[in-house]
Short mmCIF file of C-alpha atoms and ligand atoms in Angstrom, two decimals:
data_model
loop_
_atom_site.label_atom_id
_atom_site.label_comp_id
_atom_site.label_asym_id
_atom_site.label_seq_id
_atom_site.Cartn_x
_atom_site.Cartn_y
_atom_site.Cartn_z
CA MET A 1 129.96 137.77 92.29
CA SER A 2 131.47 140.99 92.42
CA ALA A 3 130.10 144.27 90.23
CA LEU A 4 129.91 143.49 86.96
CA LEU A 5 132.24 145.77 84.66
CA THR A 6 129.90 146.08 82.28
CA ALA A 7 129.24 149.20 84.27
CA PRO A 8 132.28 151.23 82.83
CA TYR A 9 132.38 152.84 86.15
CA GLU A 10 133.82 149.45 87.78
CA THR A 11 136.23 148.54 84.80
CA ARG A 12 137.71 151.55 85.74
CA ARG A 13 137.60 151.29 89.46
CA ILE A 14 139.36 147.90 88.62
CA LEU A 15 141.83 149.40 85.55
CA ASP A 16 143.12 151.73 88.87
CA LYS A 17 144.04 148.98 90.69
CA TYR A 18 145.92 146.79 89.23
CA GLY A 19 147.23 149.44 87.50
CA ILE A 20 146.77 147.72 84.05
CA HIS A 21 147.16 149.39 80.81
CA ALA A 22 145.27 147.66 77.85
CA LYS A 23 148.66 146.28 75.96
CA LYS A 24 147.97 146.57 72.45
CA LYS A 25 150.40 144.06 71.80
CA TYR A 26 147.51 141.80 72.65
CA GLY A 27 145.09 144.02 71.43
CA GLN A 28 143.17 144.69 74.34
CA ASN A 29 140.54 146.44 74.49
CA PHE A 30 137.79 145.76 76.87
CA LEU A 31 133.95 145.92 76.13
CA ILE A 32 131.64 148.40 78.56
CA ASP A 33 128.78 148.12 77.59
CA ALA A 34 126.15 145.56 78.92
CA GLY A 35 123.80 145.53 75.73
CA ILE A 36 126.67 144.97 72.84
CA VAL A 37 127.18 141.76 75.99
CA GLU A 38 123.72 140.66 76.43
CA GLY A 39 123.53 141.04 72.53
CA ILE A 40 126.63 139.31 71.94
CA ILE A 41 125.51 136.28 74.79
CA ARG A 42 122.13 136.34 73.31
CA SER A 43 122.96 135.99 69.59
CA ALA A 44 124.95 132.26 70.39
CA ALA A 45 122.04 131.38 72.23
CA ILE A 46 123.73 130.41 75.54
CA THR A 47 121.92 128.18 77.65
CA LYS A 48 122.93 126.11 80.88
CA GLN A 49 123.84 122.94 79.26
CA ASP A 50 126.28 124.83 77.11
CA CYS A 51 129.81 124.42 77.82
CA VAL A 52 131.01 127.79 76.34
CA LEU A 53 135.01 128.69 74.81
CA GLU A 54 135.81 132.18 74.93
CA ILE A 55 139.11 133.48 73.72
CA GLY A 56 140.73 136.37 76.03
CA PRO A 57 139.28 137.41 78.66
CA GLY A 58 140.66 140.05 79.66
CA ILE A 59 139.34 141.31 82.93
CA GLY A 60 136.32 139.11 82.62
CA THR A 61 133.29 140.94 81.59
CA MET A 62 131.86 139.26 79.27
CA THR A 63 133.14 136.13 81.77
CA GLN A 64 131.28 137.60 84.74
CA VAL A 65 127.40 137.49 82.44
CA LEU A 66 128.74 133.99 80.45
CA SER A 67 129.05 132.49 83.48
CA LEU A 68 125.33 133.51 84.46
CA GLU A 69 123.38 132.01 81.34
CA ALA A 70 126.24 128.90 80.76
CA GLY A 71 126.86 125.71 82.60
CA HIS A 72 129.85 125.94 81.88
CA VAL A 73 132.36 128.31 80.64
CA VAL A 74 136.62 127.76 79.19
CA ALA A 75 138.07 131.17 79.03
CA VAL A 76 141.45 130.72 77.57
CA GLU A 77 144.14 134.32 78.61
CA ILE A 78 147.97 134.97 77.08
CA ASP A 79 148.20 138.10 79.48
CA GLU A 80 149.28 136.06 83.27
CA GLY A 81 148.92 140.16 83.92
CA LEU A 82 144.95 139.66 84.69
CA ARG A 83 146.00 136.89 87.13
CA PRO A 84 144.72 138.71 90.24
CA VAL A 85 142.28 140.52 88.40
CA LEU A 86 140.19 137.90 87.27
CA ALA A 87 140.98 136.52 91.22
CA GLU A 88 138.75 139.53 91.87
CA THR A 89 136.27 140.54 88.97
CA LEU A 90 134.95 136.54 88.35
CA ASP A 91 135.37 135.27 92.24
CA ALA A 92 132.10 133.98 93.08
CA CYS A 93 132.41 132.24 89.82
CA THR A 94 132.09 128.66 90.01
CA ASN A 95 131.57 127.24 87.40
CA VAL A 96 134.31 128.84 85.41
CA THR A 97 138.47 128.05 84.22
CA VAL A 98 140.65 130.65 83.61
CA LEU A 99 143.90 128.75 81.33
CA PHE A 100 146.59 131.14 81.61
CA GLN A 101 147.97 130.10 77.16
CA ASP A 102 148.09 131.20 73.96
CA ILE A 103 145.01 129.53 71.92
CA LEU A 104 146.28 129.24 68.70
CA LYS A 105 148.32 126.45 71.33
CA THR A 106 145.32 125.11 72.80
CA ASP A 107 144.21 122.36 72.36
CA ILE A 108 139.95 122.41 71.92
CA ALA A 109 139.32 118.73 71.20
CA ALA A 110 141.24 118.45 74.19
CA ILE A 111 138.70 121.33 76.12
CA SER A 112 135.69 120.30 74.94
CA ARG A 113 137.30 115.84 76.23
CA ASN A 114 138.29 117.52 80.10
CA TYR A 115 135.46 120.32 80.43
CA ASN A 116 132.16 118.74 78.06
CA GLN A 117 132.63 114.98 78.36
CA GLY A 118 133.70 115.79 75.15
CA ARG A 119 130.54 117.30 73.93
CA LYS A 120 130.78 119.99 71.32
CA LEU A 121 131.35 123.31 72.94
CA LYS A 122 130.58 127.25 71.66
CA CYS A 123 133.02 129.72 70.91
CA VAL A 124 132.58 133.40 71.90
CA ALA A 125 135.12 135.61 71.93
CA ASN A 126 135.78 139.86 71.65
CA LEU A 127 138.45 138.09 69.80
CA PRO A 128 142.42 140.24 69.58
CA TYR A 129 142.11 142.08 66.46
CA TYR A 130 146.00 141.70 65.15
CA ILE A 131 145.60 137.53 65.76
CA THR A 132 141.94 137.68 64.22
CA THR A 133 142.51 135.37 61.08
CA PRO A 134 144.75 132.39 62.82
CA ILE A 135 141.87 132.61 65.17
CA LEU A 136 139.33 132.25 63.05
CA LEU A 137 141.51 129.49 60.74
CA GLN A 138 142.04 127.31 63.40
CA LEU A 139 138.51 127.74 64.94
CA LEU A 140 137.18 126.48 61.48
CA ARG A 141 139.93 123.48 60.52
CA GLU A 142 138.35 122.23 64.06
CA ASN A 143 134.43 123.30 63.57
CA SER A 144 133.92 119.79 64.20
CA CYS A 145 134.02 120.45 68.68
CA PHE A 146 132.08 123.43 68.01
CA ASP A 147 128.34 123.69 68.35
CA SER A 148 128.05 127.47 67.54
CA ILE A 149 130.98 130.04 66.60
CA THR A 150 130.35 133.78 67.96
CA VAL A 151 132.80 136.42 67.36
CA MET A 152 133.55 140.07 67.69
CA VAL A 153 136.17 141.49 64.84
CA GLN A 154 136.39 144.21 62.87
CA LYS A 155 134.01 146.00 60.96
CA GLU A 156 136.94 145.97 57.74
CA VAL A 157 136.99 141.80 58.52
CA ALA A 158 133.95 140.93 59.30
CA GLN A 159 133.60 142.86 55.29
CA ARG A 160 136.68 140.87 54.28
CA ILE A 161 135.22 137.21 55.49
CA LEU A 162 131.27 138.18 53.58
CA ALA A 163 132.36 139.13 50.23
CA THR A 164 131.87 137.18 47.20
CA CYS A 165 133.53 137.39 43.54
CA ARG A 166 131.80 140.80 43.07
CA ASP A 167 132.90 142.74 45.88
CA ALA A 168 136.28 144.76 45.70
CA GLU A 169 136.41 142.72 49.79
CA TYR A 170 136.35 138.98 47.73
CA GLY A 171 139.39 137.69 48.85
CA ALA A 172 141.66 134.42 50.62
CA LEU A 173 139.82 134.79 53.82
CA SER A 174 136.67 135.12 52.87
CA LEU A 175 137.10 132.11 50.61
CA ALA A 176 138.45 130.16 53.51
CA VAL A 177 135.85 130.75 56.24
CA GLN A 178 132.84 130.65 53.13
CA TYR A 179 134.50 126.63 53.15
CA TYR A 180 133.22 126.14 56.98
CA ALA A 181 130.51 127.97 57.52
CA ARG A 182 128.13 130.28 56.18
CA PRO A 183 128.96 134.01 57.67
CA GLU A 184 125.63 135.74 59.42
CA VAL A 185 126.54 139.54 60.80
CA ALA A 186 124.77 139.24 64.47
CA MET A 187 125.73 142.99 65.03
CA ALA A 188 127.51 146.71 64.65
CA VAL A 189 129.35 147.40 67.07
CA PRO A 190 130.69 152.05 67.10
CA PRO A 191 134.17 152.44 69.24
CA SER A 192 132.83 153.60 72.20
CA SER A 193 131.90 150.78 73.25
CA PHE A 194 135.44 149.47 74.71
CA ILE A 195 138.21 150.77 76.89
CA PRO A 196 140.32 152.22 75.94
CA ARG A 197 138.40 152.81 72.32
CA PRO A 198 139.37 151.02 69.25
CA GLY A 199 140.19 153.26 65.95
CA VAL A 200 137.83 151.57 63.98
CA ASP A 201 134.57 150.03 64.28
CA SER A 202 133.28 145.76 64.69
CA ALA A 203 131.11 143.42 64.59
CA VAL A 204 129.77 140.57 65.41
CA LEU A 205 130.21 137.20 63.32
CA ASN A 206 127.13 134.12 63.49
CA LEU A 207 129.97 131.61 61.89
CA ASN A 208 127.19 128.78 61.09
CA ALA A 209 129.51 125.83 60.71
CA PHE A 210 128.20 123.46 57.43
CA GLU A 211 128.44 119.52 58.23
CA ALA A 212 129.57 119.07 54.82
CA PRO A 213 132.02 121.68 52.95
CA PRO A 214 130.23 122.88 50.35
CA VAL A 215 132.40 121.94 47.53
CA GLU A 216 134.13 119.01 46.76
CA ALA A 217 137.55 119.93 46.62
CA ASP A 218 140.87 118.28 47.83
CA ALA A 219 141.64 121.59 50.94
CA ASP A 220 144.86 121.36 51.41
CA TYR A 221 145.64 122.46 47.43
CA LEU A 222 142.04 124.34 47.17
CA PHE A 223 143.60 126.63 49.84
CA ALA A 224 147.50 126.66 48.14
CA ILE A 225 145.73 127.72 45.00
CA VAL A 226 143.91 130.31 46.30
CA ARG A 227 147.10 131.13 48.59
CA ALA A 228 148.71 131.45 45.40
CA ALA A 229 146.01 133.07 43.35
CA PHE A 230 145.67 136.27 46.08
CA ASN A 231 148.80 136.21 47.57
CA GLN A 232 149.38 138.01 43.94
CA ARG A 233 146.17 139.06 42.72
CA ARG A 234 146.98 142.58 40.20
CA LYS A 235 148.50 139.96 37.89
CA THR A 236 146.72 136.88 36.13
CA LEU A 237 145.39 133.68 37.42
CA ALA A 238 147.72 132.08 35.49
CA ASN A 239 150.75 133.76 35.83
CA ALA A 240 150.20 133.73 39.59
CA LEU A 241 149.23 129.82 39.87
CA SER A 242 152.84 129.12 37.53
CA HIS A 243 154.58 131.15 40.13
CA GLY A 244 152.75 130.71 43.62
CA LEU A 245 152.06 126.77 43.76
CA SER A 246 155.32 125.51 42.91
CA TYR A 247 156.66 127.17 46.24
CA GLN A 248 154.18 125.07 48.15
CA GLY A 249 154.91 121.81 46.16
CA TYR A 250 152.50 121.91 43.45
CA SER A 251 153.88 122.26 40.38
CA PRO A 252 151.05 123.23 36.96
CA ASP A 253 152.47 124.94 34.16
CA ARG A 254 150.85 127.80 32.99
CA ASP A 255 149.10 126.18 29.79
CA ALA A 256 148.09 123.76 32.68
CA VAL A 257 146.60 126.32 34.44
CA VAL A 258 144.65 128.14 31.08
CA ARG A 259 143.70 124.86 29.88
CA ALA A 260 141.95 124.22 32.42
CA LEU A 261 141.02 127.93 32.77
CA ARG A 262 139.49 127.09 29.63
CA GLU A 263 137.67 124.10 30.34
CA MET A 264 135.81 126.40 32.72
CA ASP A 265 135.00 128.86 29.08
CA LEU A 266 136.93 131.64 31.33
CA PRO A 267 139.53 133.89 30.16
CA ALA A 268 143.56 132.77 30.12
CA ASP A 269 143.55 136.32 31.71
CA ILE A 270 141.05 136.11 34.17
CA ARG A 271 142.10 137.14 37.77
CA GLY A 272 141.75 134.68 40.73
CA GLU A 273 138.91 137.23 41.60
CA ARG A 274 136.56 136.96 39.62
CA LEU A 275 136.48 133.02 40.77
CA SER A 276 133.77 132.07 43.29
CA LEU A 277 134.18 129.06 45.45
CA GLU A 278 132.18 126.60 42.90
CA ASP A 279 134.84 128.32 40.62
CA PHE A 280 137.83 127.48 42.59
CA ALA A 281 136.75 123.31 43.71
CA ARG A 282 136.25 122.93 40.21
CA LEU A 283 139.61 124.39 39.18
CA THR A 284 141.34 121.53 41.67
CA HIS A 285 139.46 118.76 40.07
CA ILE A 286 140.90 119.84 36.79
CA LEU A 287 144.68 120.65 37.89
CA HIS A 288 144.60 117.84 40.58
CA ALA A 289 143.48 115.50 37.45
N1 LIG B 1 136.37 139.66 76.33
C1 LIG B 1 137.40 140.97 76.88
C2 LIG B 1 136.79 141.66 76.62
O1 LIG B 1 135.11 141.98 75.40
O2 LIG B 1 136.55 143.64 77.51
C3 LIG B 1 138.51 141.11 76.28
C4 LIG B 1 138.60 141.62 74.64
S1 LIG B 1 140.16 141.98 74.22
C5 LIG B 1 139.97 142.18 72.70
C6 LIG B 1 141.32 139.76 73.48
C7 LIG B 1 141.50 139.45 74.52
O3 LIG B 1 142.08 138.16 73.91
C8 LIG B 1 142.76 140.75 75.98
O4 LIG B 1 142.43 139.93 77.27
C9 LIG B 1 144.02 140.08 74.90
O5 LIG B 1 144.92 140.01 75.85
C10 LIG B 1 143.10 138.40 74.79
N2 LIG B 1 144.51 137.93 73.59
C11 LIG B 1 145.17 138.36 73.07
N3 LIG B 1 146.29 137.14 72.20
C12 LIG B 1 145.62 136.12 72.62
C13 LIG B 1 146.20 135.03 72.23
N4 LIG B 1 147.33 134.81 71.58
N5 LIG B 1 145.47 133.41 73.50
C14 LIG B 1 144.40 134.01 74.21
N6 LIG B 1 143.84 135.30 74.69
C15 LIG B 1 144.83 136.59 73.82
#
């Protein structure tokens, strides 16, 4: 195998050799910290039995180590400009398949069928920060394809994901993730672990997917309510829902929301940010009835 890219001088050599400048539009920050790469792979508990989906291999830093630890690695990279680089850095990694495509347009079930006989994958990624939320939602919606999901995100996004209705960071993302999975911080990661250095701290999260959601509710309606509540989070929930839900094809009027809140022993002027996932599920039930 070519020299490991976790040695910072090797990353610099490869970037110089191919005249690569990290592309902001693709959220490129390349890892150069062996301890962090090993920590991510350890927390994902990768073994030779696993087929790993890596999102955004970049120049192949984590992919090289995944190749040593996993049975097979399927790495999905949007940036075609990295093709010659990955051809060199992964030249000896015969168990790695690189697909140059947009992860958001990737059929994850097809990857499991084509590369792992339909068995579950493990997802490992240092996510591009500009599309963290859509990728997370895609992974969670398709969580039946995964044994585990381990992702690096901005620390601030990790705080939003972990927040509860007692925290300022609580919002639609917290609820979306917590509906599908139990999030856990595996590791904090400083800017010095990357080239170029991002302006923010990062964190590695394990998303432990539930077999079944922790609450029972019509998921489409539940998330329509959550979106409406947090799109206008300064408004009372009754006002936010009576305006926000009609755009999404649902139409409870303000009085119906107030009646539902009363039935739940909640004040009529409460804001969405005070409701837990269980409260939102109950509200969904009542309004749906
Ligand atoms: N894994 C590498 C590392 O840790 O050094 C690079 C991580 S970098 C933060 C994010 C990577 O995701 C980049 O390689 C970027 O080109 C890629 N990327 C960005 N948008 C993508 C998309 N929609 N689909 C697939 N890959 C994408």
